[in-house]
PDB file of C-alpha atoms in Angstrom:
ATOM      1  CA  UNK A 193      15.147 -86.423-128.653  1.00 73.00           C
ATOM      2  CA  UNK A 194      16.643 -85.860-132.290  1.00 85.00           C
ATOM      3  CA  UNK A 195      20.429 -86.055-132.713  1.00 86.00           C
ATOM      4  CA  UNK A 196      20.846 -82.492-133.398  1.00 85.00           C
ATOM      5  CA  UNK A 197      18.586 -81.986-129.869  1.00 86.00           C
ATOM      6  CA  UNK A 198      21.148 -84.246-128.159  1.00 88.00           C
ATOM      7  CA  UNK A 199      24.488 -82.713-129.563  1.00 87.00           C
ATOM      8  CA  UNK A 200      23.049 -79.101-128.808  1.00 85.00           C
ATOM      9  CA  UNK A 201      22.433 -80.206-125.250  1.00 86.00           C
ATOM     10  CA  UNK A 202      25.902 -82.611-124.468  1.00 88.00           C
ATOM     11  CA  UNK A 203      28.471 -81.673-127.178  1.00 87.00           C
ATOM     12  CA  UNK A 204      30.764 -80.051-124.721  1.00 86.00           C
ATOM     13  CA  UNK A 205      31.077 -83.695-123.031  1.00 88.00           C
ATOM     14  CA  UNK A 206      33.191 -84.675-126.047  1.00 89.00           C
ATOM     15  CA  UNK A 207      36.052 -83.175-124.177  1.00 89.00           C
ATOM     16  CA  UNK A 208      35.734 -84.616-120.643  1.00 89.00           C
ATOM     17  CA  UNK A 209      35.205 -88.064-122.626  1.00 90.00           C
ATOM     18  CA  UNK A 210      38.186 -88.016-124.812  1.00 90.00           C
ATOM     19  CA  UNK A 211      40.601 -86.650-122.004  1.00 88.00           C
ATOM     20  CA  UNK A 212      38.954 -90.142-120.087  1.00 90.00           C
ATOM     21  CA  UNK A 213      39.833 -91.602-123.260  1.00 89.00           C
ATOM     22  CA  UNK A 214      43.251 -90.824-123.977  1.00 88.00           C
ATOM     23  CA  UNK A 215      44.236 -91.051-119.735  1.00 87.00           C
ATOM     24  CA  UNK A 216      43.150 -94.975-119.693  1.00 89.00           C
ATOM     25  CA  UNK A 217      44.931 -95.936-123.271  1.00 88.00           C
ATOM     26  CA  UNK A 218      48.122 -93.593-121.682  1.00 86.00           C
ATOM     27  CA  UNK A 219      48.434 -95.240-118.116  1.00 86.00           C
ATOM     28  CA  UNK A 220      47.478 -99.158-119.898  1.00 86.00           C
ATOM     29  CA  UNK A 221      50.503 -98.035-122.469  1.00 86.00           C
ATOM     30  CA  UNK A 222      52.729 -96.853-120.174  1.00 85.00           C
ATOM     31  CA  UNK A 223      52.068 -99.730-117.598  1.00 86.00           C
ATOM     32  CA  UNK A 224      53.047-102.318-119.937  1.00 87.00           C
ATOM     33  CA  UNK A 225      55.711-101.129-121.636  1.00 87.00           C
ATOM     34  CA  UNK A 226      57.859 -99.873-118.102  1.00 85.00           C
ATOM     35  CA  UNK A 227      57.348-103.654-117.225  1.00 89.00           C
ATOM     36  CA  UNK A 228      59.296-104.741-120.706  1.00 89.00           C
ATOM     37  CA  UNK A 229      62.160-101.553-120.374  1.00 89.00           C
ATOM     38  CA  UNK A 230      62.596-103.470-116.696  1.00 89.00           C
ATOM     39  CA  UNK A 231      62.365-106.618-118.054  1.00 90.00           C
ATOM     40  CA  UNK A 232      64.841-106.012-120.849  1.00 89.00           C
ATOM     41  CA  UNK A 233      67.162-104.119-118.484  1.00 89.00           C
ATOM     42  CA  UNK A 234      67.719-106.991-115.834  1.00 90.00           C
ATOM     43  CA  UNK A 235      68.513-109.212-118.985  1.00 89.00           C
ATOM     44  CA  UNK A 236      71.555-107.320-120.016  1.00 88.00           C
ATOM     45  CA  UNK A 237      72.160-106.922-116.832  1.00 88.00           C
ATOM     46  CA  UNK A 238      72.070-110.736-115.970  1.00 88.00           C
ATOM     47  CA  UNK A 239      73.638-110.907-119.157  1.00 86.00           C
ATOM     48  CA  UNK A 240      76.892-108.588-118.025  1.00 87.00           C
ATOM     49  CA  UNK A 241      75.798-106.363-120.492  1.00 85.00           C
ATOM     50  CA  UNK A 242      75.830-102.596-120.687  1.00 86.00           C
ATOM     51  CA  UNK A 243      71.891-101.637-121.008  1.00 85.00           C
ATOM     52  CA  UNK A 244      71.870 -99.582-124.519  1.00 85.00           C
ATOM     53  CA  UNK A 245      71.347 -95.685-123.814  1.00 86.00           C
ATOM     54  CA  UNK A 246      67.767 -95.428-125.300  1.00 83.00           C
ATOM     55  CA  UNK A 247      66.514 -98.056-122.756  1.00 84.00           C
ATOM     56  CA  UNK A 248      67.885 -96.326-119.804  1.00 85.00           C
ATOM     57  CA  UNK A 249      66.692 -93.161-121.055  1.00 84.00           C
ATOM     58  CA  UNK A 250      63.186 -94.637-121.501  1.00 82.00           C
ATOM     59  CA  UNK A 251      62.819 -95.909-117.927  1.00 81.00           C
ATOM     60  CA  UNK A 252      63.673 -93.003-116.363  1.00 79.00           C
ATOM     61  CA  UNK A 253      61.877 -89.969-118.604  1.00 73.00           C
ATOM     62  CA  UNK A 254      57.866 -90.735-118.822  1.00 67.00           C
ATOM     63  CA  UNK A 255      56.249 -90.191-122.055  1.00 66.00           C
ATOM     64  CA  UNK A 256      54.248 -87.528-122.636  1.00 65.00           C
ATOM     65  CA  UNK A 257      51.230 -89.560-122.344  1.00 64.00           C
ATOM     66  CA  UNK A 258      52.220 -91.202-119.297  1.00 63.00           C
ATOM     67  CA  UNK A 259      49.258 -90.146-116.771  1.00 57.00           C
ATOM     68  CA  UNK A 260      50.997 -92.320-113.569  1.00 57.00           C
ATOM     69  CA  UNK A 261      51.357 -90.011-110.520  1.00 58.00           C
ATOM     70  CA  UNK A 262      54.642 -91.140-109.877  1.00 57.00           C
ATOM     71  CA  UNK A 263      56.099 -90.868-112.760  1.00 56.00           C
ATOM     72  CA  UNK A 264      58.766 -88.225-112.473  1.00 58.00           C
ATOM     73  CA  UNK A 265      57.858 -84.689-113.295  1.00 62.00           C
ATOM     74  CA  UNK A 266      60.069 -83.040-115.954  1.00 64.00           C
ATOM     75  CA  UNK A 267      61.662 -79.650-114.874  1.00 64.00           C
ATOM     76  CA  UNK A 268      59.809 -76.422-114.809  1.00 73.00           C
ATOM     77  CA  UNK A 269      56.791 -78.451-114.352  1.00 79.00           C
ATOM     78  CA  UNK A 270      55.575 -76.398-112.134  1.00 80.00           C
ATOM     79  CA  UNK A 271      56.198 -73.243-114.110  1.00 88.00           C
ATOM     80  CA  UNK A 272      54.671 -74.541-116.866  1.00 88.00           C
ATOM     81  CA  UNK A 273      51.453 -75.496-114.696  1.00 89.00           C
ATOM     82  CA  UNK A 274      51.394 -72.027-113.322  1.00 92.00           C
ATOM     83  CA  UNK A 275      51.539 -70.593-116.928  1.00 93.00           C
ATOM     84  CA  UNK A 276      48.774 -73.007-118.241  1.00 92.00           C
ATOM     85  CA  UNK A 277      46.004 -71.831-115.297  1.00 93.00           C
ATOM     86  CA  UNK A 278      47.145 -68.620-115.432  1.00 94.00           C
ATOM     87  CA  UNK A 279      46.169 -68.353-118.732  1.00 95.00           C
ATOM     88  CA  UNK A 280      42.574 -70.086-117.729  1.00 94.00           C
ATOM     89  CA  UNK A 281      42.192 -68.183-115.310  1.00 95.00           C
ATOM     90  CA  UNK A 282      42.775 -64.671-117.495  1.00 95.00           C
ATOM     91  CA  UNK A 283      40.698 -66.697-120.455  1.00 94.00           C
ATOM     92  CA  UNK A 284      37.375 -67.173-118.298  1.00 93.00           C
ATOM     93  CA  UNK A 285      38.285 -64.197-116.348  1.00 94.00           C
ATOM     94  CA  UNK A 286      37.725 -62.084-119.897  1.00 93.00           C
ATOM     95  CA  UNK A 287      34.702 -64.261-120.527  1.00 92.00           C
ATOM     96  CA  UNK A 288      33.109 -63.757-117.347  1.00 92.00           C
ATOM     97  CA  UNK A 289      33.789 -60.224-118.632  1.00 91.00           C
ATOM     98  CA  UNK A 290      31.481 -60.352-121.689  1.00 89.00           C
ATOM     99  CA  UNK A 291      28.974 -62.258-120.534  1.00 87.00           C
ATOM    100  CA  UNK A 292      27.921 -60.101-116.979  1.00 88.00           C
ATOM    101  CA  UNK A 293      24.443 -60.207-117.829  1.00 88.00           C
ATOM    102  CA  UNK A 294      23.779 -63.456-118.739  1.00 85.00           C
ATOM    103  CA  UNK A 295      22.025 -66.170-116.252  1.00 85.00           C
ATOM    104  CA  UNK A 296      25.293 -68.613-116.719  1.00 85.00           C
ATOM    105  CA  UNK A 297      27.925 -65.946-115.870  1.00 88.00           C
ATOM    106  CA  UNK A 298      28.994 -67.248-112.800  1.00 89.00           C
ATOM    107  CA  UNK A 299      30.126 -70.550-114.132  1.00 89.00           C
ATOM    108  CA  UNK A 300      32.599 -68.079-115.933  1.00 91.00           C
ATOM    109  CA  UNK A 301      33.273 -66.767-112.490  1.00 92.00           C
ATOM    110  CA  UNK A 302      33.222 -69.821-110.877  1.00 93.00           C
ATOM    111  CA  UNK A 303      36.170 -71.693-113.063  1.00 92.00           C
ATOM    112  CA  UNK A 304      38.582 -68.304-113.310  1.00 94.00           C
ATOM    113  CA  UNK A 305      38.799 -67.982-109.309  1.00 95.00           C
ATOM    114  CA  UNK A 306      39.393 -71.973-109.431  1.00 94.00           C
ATOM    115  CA  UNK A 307      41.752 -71.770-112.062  1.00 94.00           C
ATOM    116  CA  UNK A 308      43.353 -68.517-110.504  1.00 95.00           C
ATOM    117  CA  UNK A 309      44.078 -70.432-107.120  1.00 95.00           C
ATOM    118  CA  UNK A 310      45.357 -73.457-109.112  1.00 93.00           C
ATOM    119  CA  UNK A 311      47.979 -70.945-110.685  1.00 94.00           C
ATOM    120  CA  UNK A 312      48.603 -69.484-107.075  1.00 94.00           C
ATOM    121  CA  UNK A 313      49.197 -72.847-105.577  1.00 92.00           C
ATOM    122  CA  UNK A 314      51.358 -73.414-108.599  1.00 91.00           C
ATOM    123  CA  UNK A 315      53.751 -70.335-107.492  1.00 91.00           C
ATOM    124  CA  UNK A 316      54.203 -70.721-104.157  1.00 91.00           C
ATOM    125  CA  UNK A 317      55.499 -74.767-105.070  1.00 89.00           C
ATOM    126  CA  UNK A 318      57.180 -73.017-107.726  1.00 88.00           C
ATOM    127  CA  UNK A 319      58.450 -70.720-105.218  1.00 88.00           C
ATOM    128  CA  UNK A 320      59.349 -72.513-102.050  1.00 86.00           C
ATOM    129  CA  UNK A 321      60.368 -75.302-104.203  1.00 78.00           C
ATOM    130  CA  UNK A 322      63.030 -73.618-105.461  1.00 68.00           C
ATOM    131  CA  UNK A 323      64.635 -73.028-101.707  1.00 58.00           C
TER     132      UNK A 323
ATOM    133  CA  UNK D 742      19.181 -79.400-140.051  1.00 67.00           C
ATOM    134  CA  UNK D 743      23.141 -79.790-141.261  1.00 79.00           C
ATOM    135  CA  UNK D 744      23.518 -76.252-141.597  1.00 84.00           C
ATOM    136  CA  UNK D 745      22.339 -75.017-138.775  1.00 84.00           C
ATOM    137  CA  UNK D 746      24.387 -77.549-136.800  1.00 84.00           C
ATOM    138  CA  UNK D 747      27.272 -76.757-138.442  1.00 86.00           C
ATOM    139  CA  UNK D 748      26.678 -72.749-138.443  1.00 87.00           C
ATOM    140  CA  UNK D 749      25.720 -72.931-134.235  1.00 86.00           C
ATOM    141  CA  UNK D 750      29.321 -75.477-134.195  1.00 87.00           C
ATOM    142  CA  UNK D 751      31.512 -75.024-136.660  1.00 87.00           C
ATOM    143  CA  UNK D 752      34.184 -73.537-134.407  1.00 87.00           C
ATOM    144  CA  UNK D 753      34.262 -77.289-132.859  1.00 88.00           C
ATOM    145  CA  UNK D 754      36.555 -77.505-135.879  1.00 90.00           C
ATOM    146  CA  UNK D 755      39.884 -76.698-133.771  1.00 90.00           C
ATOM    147  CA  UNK D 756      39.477 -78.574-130.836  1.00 89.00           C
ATOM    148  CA  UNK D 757      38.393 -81.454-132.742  1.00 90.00           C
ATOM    149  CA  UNK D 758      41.851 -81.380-134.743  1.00 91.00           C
ATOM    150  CA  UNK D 759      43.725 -80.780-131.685  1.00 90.00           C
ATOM    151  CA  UNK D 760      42.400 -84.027-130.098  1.00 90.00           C
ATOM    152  CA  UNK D 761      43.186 -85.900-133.471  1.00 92.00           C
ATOM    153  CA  UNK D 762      46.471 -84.505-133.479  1.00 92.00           C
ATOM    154  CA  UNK D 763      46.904 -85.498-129.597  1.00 89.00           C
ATOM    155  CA  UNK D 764      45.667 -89.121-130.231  1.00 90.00           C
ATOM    156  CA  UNK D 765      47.910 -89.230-133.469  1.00 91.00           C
ATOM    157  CA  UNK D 766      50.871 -88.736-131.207  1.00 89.00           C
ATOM    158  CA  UNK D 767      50.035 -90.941-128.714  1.00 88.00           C
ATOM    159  CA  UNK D 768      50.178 -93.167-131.189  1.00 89.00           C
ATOM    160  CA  UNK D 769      53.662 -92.355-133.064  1.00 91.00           C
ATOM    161  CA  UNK D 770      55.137 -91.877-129.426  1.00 88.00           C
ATOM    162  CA  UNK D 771      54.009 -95.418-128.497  1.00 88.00           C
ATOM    163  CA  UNK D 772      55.230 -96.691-131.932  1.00 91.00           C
ATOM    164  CA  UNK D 773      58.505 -95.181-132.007  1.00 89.00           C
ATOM    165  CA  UNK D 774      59.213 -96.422-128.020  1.00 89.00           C
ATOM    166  CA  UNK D 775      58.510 -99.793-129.251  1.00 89.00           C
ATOM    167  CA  UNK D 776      61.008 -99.956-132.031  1.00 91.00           C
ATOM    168  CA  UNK D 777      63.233 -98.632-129.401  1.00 88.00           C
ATOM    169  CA  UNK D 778      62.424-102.212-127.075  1.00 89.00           C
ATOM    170  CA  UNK D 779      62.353-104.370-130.658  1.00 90.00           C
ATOM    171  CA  UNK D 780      65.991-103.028-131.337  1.00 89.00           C
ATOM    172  CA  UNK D 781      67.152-103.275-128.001  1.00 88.00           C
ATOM    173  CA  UNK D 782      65.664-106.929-127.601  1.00 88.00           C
ATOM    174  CA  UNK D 783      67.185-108.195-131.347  1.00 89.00           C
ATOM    175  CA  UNK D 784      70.588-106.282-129.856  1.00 85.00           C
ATOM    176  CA  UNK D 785      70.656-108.658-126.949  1.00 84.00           C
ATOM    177  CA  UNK D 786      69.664-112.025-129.006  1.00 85.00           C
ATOM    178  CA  UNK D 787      72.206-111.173-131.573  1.00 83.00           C
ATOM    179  CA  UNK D 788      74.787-110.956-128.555  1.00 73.00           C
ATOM    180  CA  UNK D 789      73.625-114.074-126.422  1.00 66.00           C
TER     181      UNK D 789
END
């Protein structure tokens, strides 16, 4: 099988790859450095010392790339998540739309009723979390 | 064989940034939180 044969047949698992990718180097990352914030906390702290702001700030907000399930969600995280598969859902929804005829249309089908329960699970914790 | 690969994918274009923009700020995040834990360390041996 020639390259171009190869990337014509797997170039969409670029994206499943790279989101493996970037999780691993995020939770590694994010592993290590909580341990030094901790670490340099409970020196000042054995120290007597006020812990700067920055530090305290950085152990308790994750970063952006931190993929740790208990790290703690920001606000409106669950408004946001509703948005996002919302938006899948109405995205495959339109091109389930267009592509009816075709043989592969119900993989179209198949990923904007998944995506639209996603965003209805995301409302009702939206929702009842609110109460 | 190069143009038809890049007339069937040339759309790959934007995803393809967005993941090198994604992986450039993973990396800027993780640089800037680590000048953040150099400071705080050379704070606390300046103060020992």
């Amino acid at each position: 099988m020639s390259f171009e044969n190869l990337f014509h047949a797997y170039w969409w698992l670029m994206f499943p790859i790279f989101g493996m990718f970037i999780a691993l180097i995020g939770m590694f990352q994010a592993e290590g450095r909580s341990r030094k914030v901790m670490d340099l906390i409970k020196s000042y702290v054995d120290q007597g010392k006020e812990p700067p702001p920055e530090l305290l700030k950085m152990a308790r907000d994750p970063s952006d790339y931190d993929m740790s399930f208990s790290a703690p969600k920001p606000r409106n995280s669950n408004a946001w998540s509703f948005v996002v598969f919302l938006a899948l859902a109405a995205g495959f929804s339109v091109g389930y739309w267009f592509v009816q005829g075709e043989d592969y249309a119900f993989a179209f089908a198949i990923v904007a009723v998944t995506m639209g329960v996603m965003a209805l699970g995301a409302l009702l914790l939206l929702i009842l979390g609110r109460k | 064989m190069t143009e038809e690969l890049f007339r069937d994918f040339w759309w790959l274009i934007f995803p393809v940034f967005g993941m090198v923009m994604a992986l450039i700020g993973l990396v800027q995040d993780g640089a800037s939180r680590d000048r953040i834990l150099d400071n705080a360390r050379r704070e606390l041996e300046r103060n020992r």
